[in-house]
PDB file of C-alpha atoms in Angstrom:
ATOM      1  CA  MET J   1       0.000   0.000   0.000  1.00 85.00           C
ATOM      2  CA  ARG J   2       1.345   3.419  -1.007  1.00 88.00           C
ATOM      3  CA  ILE J   3       0.031   6.297   1.078  1.00 90.00           C
ATOM      4  CA  LEU J   4       0.622  10.039   0.855  1.00 90.00           C
ATOM      5  CA  LEU J   5       0.315  12.086   4.049  1.00 92.00           C
ATOM      6  CA  LEU J   6      -0.582  15.768   3.681  1.00 91.00           C
ATOM      7  CA  ASP J   7      -0.430  18.254   6.538  1.00 90.00           C
ATOM      8  CA  GLN J   8      -1.220  21.957   6.535  1.00 87.00           C
ATOM      9  CA  PHE J   9       1.228  22.891   9.306  1.00 85.00           C
ATOM     10  CA  GLY J  10       4.976  22.544   9.719  1.00 83.00           C
ATOM     11  CA  SER J  11       4.777  23.045  13.491  1.00 84.00           C
ATOM     12  CA  MET J  12       3.573  20.509  16.039  1.00 85.00           C
ATOM     13  CA  GLY J  13       0.040  20.413  17.371  1.00 82.00           C
ATOM     14  CA  GLY J  14      -2.395  17.704  18.394  1.00 83.00           C
ATOM     15  CA  ALA J  15      -3.304  16.704  14.834  1.00 84.00           C
ATOM     16  CA  GLN J  16       0.367  16.529  13.888  1.00 89.00           C
ATOM     17  CA  HIS J  17       1.087  14.156  16.792  1.00 91.00           C
ATOM     18  CA  GLY J  18      -1.741  11.966  15.491  1.00 90.00           C
ATOM     19  CA  LEU J  19      -0.305  12.119  11.973  1.00 91.00           C
ATOM     20  CA  ILE J  20       3.121  11.011  13.190  1.00 93.00           C
ATOM     21  CA  GLU J  21       1.600   8.118  15.152  1.00 92.00           C
ATOM     22  CA  ALA J  22      -0.360   7.105  12.042  1.00 92.00           C
ATOM     23  CA  ALA J  23       2.814   7.274   9.910  1.00 94.00           C
ATOM     24  CA  GLU J  24       4.592   5.031  12.414  1.00 94.00           C
ATOM     25  CA  GLY J  25       1.728   2.509  12.255  1.00 92.00           C
ATOM     26  CA  PHE J  26       1.627   2.576   8.450  1.00 92.00           C
ATOM     27  CA  ALA J  27       5.394   2.001   8.293  1.00 95.00           C
ATOM     28  CA  GLN J  28       5.172  -0.889  10.778  1.00 94.00           C
ATOM     29  CA  ARG J  29       2.634  -2.531   8.459  1.00 93.00           C
ATOM     30  CA  GLY J  30       5.145  -2.308   5.633  1.00 94.00           C
ATOM     31  CA  TRP J  31       3.320   0.424   3.727  1.00 93.00           C
ATOM     32  CA  SER J  32       5.191   2.819   1.462  1.00 94.00           C
ATOM     33  CA  VAL J  33       4.683   6.136   3.311  1.00 95.00           C
ATOM     34  CA  HIS J  34       5.347   9.542   1.724  1.00 95.00           C
ATOM     35  CA  ALA J  35       4.572  13.003   3.121  1.00 95.00           C
ATOM     36  CA  LEU J  36       4.101  16.595   2.007  1.00 94.00           C
ATOM     37  CA  THR J  37       4.099  19.273   4.735  1.00 93.00           C
ATOM     38  CA  PRO J  38       5.157  22.899   5.046  1.00 92.00           C
ATOM     39  CA  PRO J  39       8.766  23.209   6.252  1.00 92.00           C
ATOM     40  CA  GLY J  40       9.210  22.758   9.992  1.00 91.00           C
ATOM     41  CA  VAL J  41       9.428  20.289  12.852  1.00 93.00           C
ATOM     42  CA  VAL J  42       6.832  17.948  11.338  1.00 92.00           C
ATOM     43  CA  HIS J  43       9.300  17.150   8.517  1.00 88.00           C
ATOM     44  CA  ASP J  44      11.907  15.890  10.976  1.00 91.00           C
ATOM     45  CA  ARG J  45       9.403  13.940  13.062  1.00 95.00           C
ATOM     46  CA  LEU J  46       7.952  12.155   9.989  1.00 95.00           C
ATOM     47  CA  ALA J  47      11.318  11.298   8.400  1.00 95.00           C
ATOM     48  CA  PRO J  48      11.950   8.021  10.304  1.00 96.00           C
ATOM     49  CA  TYR J  49       8.648   6.575   9.059  1.00 96.00           C
ATOM     50  CA  CYS J  50       8.537   7.915   5.487  1.00 96.00           C
ATOM     51  CA  GLU J  51      10.349   7.033   2.304  1.00 95.00           C
ATOM     52  CA  SER J  52      10.135  10.707   1.354  1.00 95.00           C
ATOM     53  CA  VAL J  53       9.152  13.931   3.118  1.00 95.00           C
ATOM     54  CA  ASP J  54       8.884  16.950   0.838  1.00 93.00           C
ATOM     55  CA  SER J  55       7.645  20.520   1.185  1.00 93.00           C
ATOM     56  CA  ILE J  56       4.275  21.921   0.192  1.00 94.00           C
ATOM     57  CA  ALA J  57       3.249  25.588   0.402  1.00 91.00           C
ATOM     58  CA  CYS J  58       0.467  26.213   2.915  1.00 88.00           C
ATOM     59  CA  GLY J  59       0.065  29.490   4.775  1.00 83.00           C
ATOM     60  CA  PRO J  60       0.920  31.143   6.955  1.00 81.00           C
ATOM     61  CA  PHE J  61      -2.653  31.890   7.970  1.00 73.00           C
ATOM     62  CA  GLU J  62      -4.059  33.902  10.865  1.00 69.00           C
ATOM     63  CA  ALA J  63      -5.276  31.958  13.898  1.00 64.00           C
ATOM     64  CA  GLY J  64      -9.040  31.810  14.359  1.00 68.00           C
ATOM     65  CA  SER J  65     -11.299  33.294  11.704  1.00 70.00           C
ATOM     66  CA  LYS J  66      -9.654  33.658   8.321  1.00 69.00           C
ATOM     67  CA  SER J  67      -9.261  37.055   6.681  1.00 75.00           C
ATOM     68  CA  TRP J  68      -9.584  38.038   3.033  1.00 80.00           C
ATOM     69  CA  ASN J  69      -5.768  38.022   2.916  1.00 81.00           C
ATOM     70  CA  ASP J  70      -5.817  34.394   4.061  1.00 77.00           C
ATOM     71  CA  ALA J  71      -8.346  33.519   1.357  1.00 78.00           C
ATOM     72  CA  ALA J  72      -6.209  35.234  -1.292  1.00 82.00           C
ATOM     73  CA  ARG J  73      -3.082  33.432  -0.028  1.00 83.00           C
ATOM     74  CA  MET J  74      -4.871  30.088  -0.092  1.00 82.00           C
ATOM     75  CA  LEU J  75      -6.073  30.640  -3.651  1.00 83.00           C
ATOM     76  CA  ALA J  76      -2.617  31.811  -4.762  1.00 87.00           C
ATOM     77  CA  GLN J  77      -0.970  28.706  -3.259  1.00 88.00           C
ATOM     78  CA  LEU J  78      -3.480  26.271  -4.752  1.00 87.00           C
ATOM     79  CA  PRO J  79      -1.699  25.706  -8.111  1.00 87.00           C
ATOM     80  CA  GLN J  80       1.612  24.998  -6.318  1.00 90.00           C
ATOM     81  CA  GLN J  81      -0.131  22.601  -3.943  1.00 90.00           C
ATOM     82  CA  VAL J  82      -1.858  20.723  -6.757  1.00 88.00           C
ATOM     83  CA  SER J  83       1.450  20.417  -8.633  1.00 88.00           C
ATOM     84  CA  ALA J  84       3.288  19.175  -5.540  1.00 91.00           C
ATOM     85  CA  ILE J  85       0.643  16.504  -4.903  1.00 89.00           C
ATOM     86  CA  ARG J  86       0.600  15.378  -8.539  1.00 87.00           C
ATOM     87  CA  ASN J  87       4.410  15.289  -8.694  1.00 87.00           C
ATOM     88  CA  ALA J  88       4.597  13.158  -5.543  1.00 88.00           C
ATOM     89  CA  GLY J  89       3.496  10.115  -7.563  1.00 84.00           C
ATOM     90  CA  ARG J  90       0.627   7.632  -7.562  1.00 82.00           C
ATOM     91  CA  PHE J  91      -0.857   6.419  -4.289  1.00 83.00           C
ATOM     92  CA  ASP J  92      -3.459   3.970  -3.049  1.00 82.00           C
ATOM     93  CA  ALA J  93      -4.634   6.431  -0.399  1.00 82.00           C
ATOM     94  CA  VAL J  94      -4.104  10.065   0.583  1.00 85.00           C
ATOM     95  CA  TYR J  95      -4.342  11.081   4.254  1.00 87.00           C
ATOM     96  CA  VAL J  96      -5.244  14.781   4.402  1.00 87.00           C
ATOM     97  CA  ASN J  97      -4.603  16.100   7.918  1.00 85.00           C
ATOM     98  CA  GLY J  98      -6.631  19.316   7.921  1.00 77.00           C
ATOM     99  CA  PRO J  99      -9.025  21.144   5.619  1.00 79.00           C
ATOM    100  CA  ARG J 100      -6.675  23.696   4.030  1.00 83.00           C
ATOM    101  CA  LEU J 101      -5.105  21.119   1.703  1.00 85.00           C
ATOM    102  CA  MET J 102      -8.351  19.320   0.847  1.00 83.00           C
ATOM    103  CA  PRO J 103      -9.185  21.460  -2.238  1.00 83.00           C
ATOM    104  CA  ALA J 104      -5.668  20.876  -3.628  1.00 85.00           C
ATOM    105  CA  ALA J 105      -5.858  17.145  -2.899  1.00 84.00           C
ATOM    106  CA  ALA J 106      -9.269  16.923  -4.539  1.00 80.00           C
ATOM    107  CA  LEU J 107      -8.085  18.820  -7.628  1.00 80.00           C
ATOM    108  CA  ALA J 108      -4.889  16.797  -7.915  1.00 82.00           C
ATOM    109  CA  ILE J 109      -6.639  13.450  -7.528  1.00 75.00           C
ATOM    110  CA  LEU J 110     -10.155  13.881  -8.854  1.00 68.00           C
ATOM    111  CA  ALA J 111      -9.399  16.251 -11.742  1.00 61.00           C
ATOM    112  CA  PRO J 112      -6.016  15.050 -13.035  1.00 54.00           C
ATOM    113  CA  ALA J 113      -6.589  16.377 -16.551  1.00 48.00           C
ATOM    114  CA  VAL J 114      -6.797  19.987 -15.386  1.00 44.00           C
ATOM    115  CA  SER J 115      -3.732  21.946 -16.434  1.00 45.00           C
ATOM    116  CA  LEU J 116      -2.775  24.801 -14.168  1.00 44.00           C
ATOM    117  CA  SER J 117      -1.493  26.947 -17.024  1.00 42.00           C
ATOM    118  CA  PRO J 118      -2.619  30.468 -16.057  1.00 42.00           C
ATOM    119  CA  VAL J 119      -4.170  31.293 -19.442  1.00 39.00           C
ATOM    120  CA  LYS J 120      -4.820  28.117 -21.421  1.00 38.00           C
ATOM    121  CA  ASP J 121      -7.169  26.362 -19.046  1.00 40.00           C
ATOM    122  CA  ALA J 122      -8.250  29.196 -16.763  1.00 42.00           C
ATOM    123  CA  LEU J 123     -11.966  28.678 -17.356  1.00 40.00           C
ATOM    124  CA  HIS J 124     -11.728  24.894 -16.972  1.00 42.00           C
ATOM    125  CA  PHE J 125      -9.713  25.319 -13.783  1.00 45.00           C
ATOM    126  CA  ALA J 126     -12.164  27.881 -12.382  1.00 46.00           C
ATOM    127  CA  CYS J 127     -15.114  25.578 -13.066  1.00 48.00           C
ATOM    128  CA  CYS J 128     -13.393  22.549 -11.523  1.00 50.00           C
ATOM    129  CA  PHE J 129     -12.191  24.567  -8.536  1.00 50.00           C
ATOM    130  CA  GLY J 130     -15.682  26.011  -8.010  1.00 51.00           C
ATOM    131  CA  ILE J 131     -17.303  22.580  -8.079  1.00 52.00           C
ATOM    132  CA  LEU J 132     -14.664  21.024  -5.829  1.00 52.00           C
ATOM    133  CA  TYR J 133     -14.803  23.978  -3.444  1.00 50.00           C
ATOM    134  CA  LEU J 134     -18.562  23.561  -3.104  1.00 50.00           C
ATOM    135  CA  LEU J 135     -18.184  19.801  -2.583  1.00 52.00           C
ATOM    136  CA  PHE J 136     -15.274  19.841  -0.140  1.00 52.00           C
ATOM    137  CA  ALA J 137     -14.224  23.186   1.275  1.00 50.00           C
ATOM    138  CA  CYS J 138     -17.597  24.810   1.986  1.00 46.00           C
ATOM    139  CA  PRO J 139     -18.903  21.904   4.102  1.00 44.00           C
ATOM    140  CA  LEU J 140     -15.598  21.754   6.001  1.00 44.00           C
ATOM    141  CA  VAL J 141     -15.658  25.482   6.753  1.00 43.00           C
ATOM    142  CA  LEU J 142     -19.274  25.262   7.903  1.00 41.00           C
ATOM    143  CA  LEU J 143     -18.578  22.313  10.229  1.00 40.00           C
ATOM    144  CA  LYS J 144     -16.284  24.394  12.467  1.00 40.00           C
ATOM    145  CA  GLY J 145     -15.635  21.286  14.531  1.00 40.00           C
ATOM    146  CA  PRO J 146     -12.514  19.333  15.434  1.00 40.00           C
ATOM    147  CA  LEU J 147     -12.688  17.343  12.187  1.00 39.00           C
ATOM    148  CA  THR J 148      -9.144  17.188  10.821  1.00 42.00           C
ATOM    149  CA  LEU J 149      -8.753  13.838   9.079  1.00 44.00           C
ATOM    150  CA  TYR J 150      -9.873  13.062   5.559  1.00 47.00           C
ATOM    151  CA  ILE J 151      -8.736   9.930   3.754  1.00 49.00           C
ATOM    152  CA  LEU J 152      -9.232   9.646   0.023  1.00 48.00           C
ATOM    153  CA  ARG J 153      -9.127   5.982  -0.953  1.00 47.00           C
ATOM    154  CA  LEU J 154      -8.005   5.766  -4.555  1.00 48.00           C
ATOM    155  CA  THR J 155      -8.249   2.029  -5.296  1.00 44.00           C
TER     156      THR J 155
END
């Protein structure tokens, strides 16, 4: 089993401790574990359990309610995130540890034909992003609960 772990933070918190414990369990089962996280402590803590740990852009965002600047930053980082996830390879499952990377994971996995060329496929990208945002991000924002784990099973 090949699994990709995605985390929205490079610093340690409760969800990151859970992610590291999950990575350890996956590795003990003999799974091929790979991770994408923002630079930080999480990289070092995941390294013993992963075949690869690479960087993905995510944030920084303000704590609590998100501002318009946060929304603009998230949208600006989305193409880089989608590219990083696609370039990581093919996986049987993707473990998304937090909602901020869910739109990128959904675009990278569920809409693989979408090119992120700024001009060529702008309309196609906007339509796909809008649909995926409505399906994934809006419900997650409205939940406002402690839900942080999403697993996309690909096979």
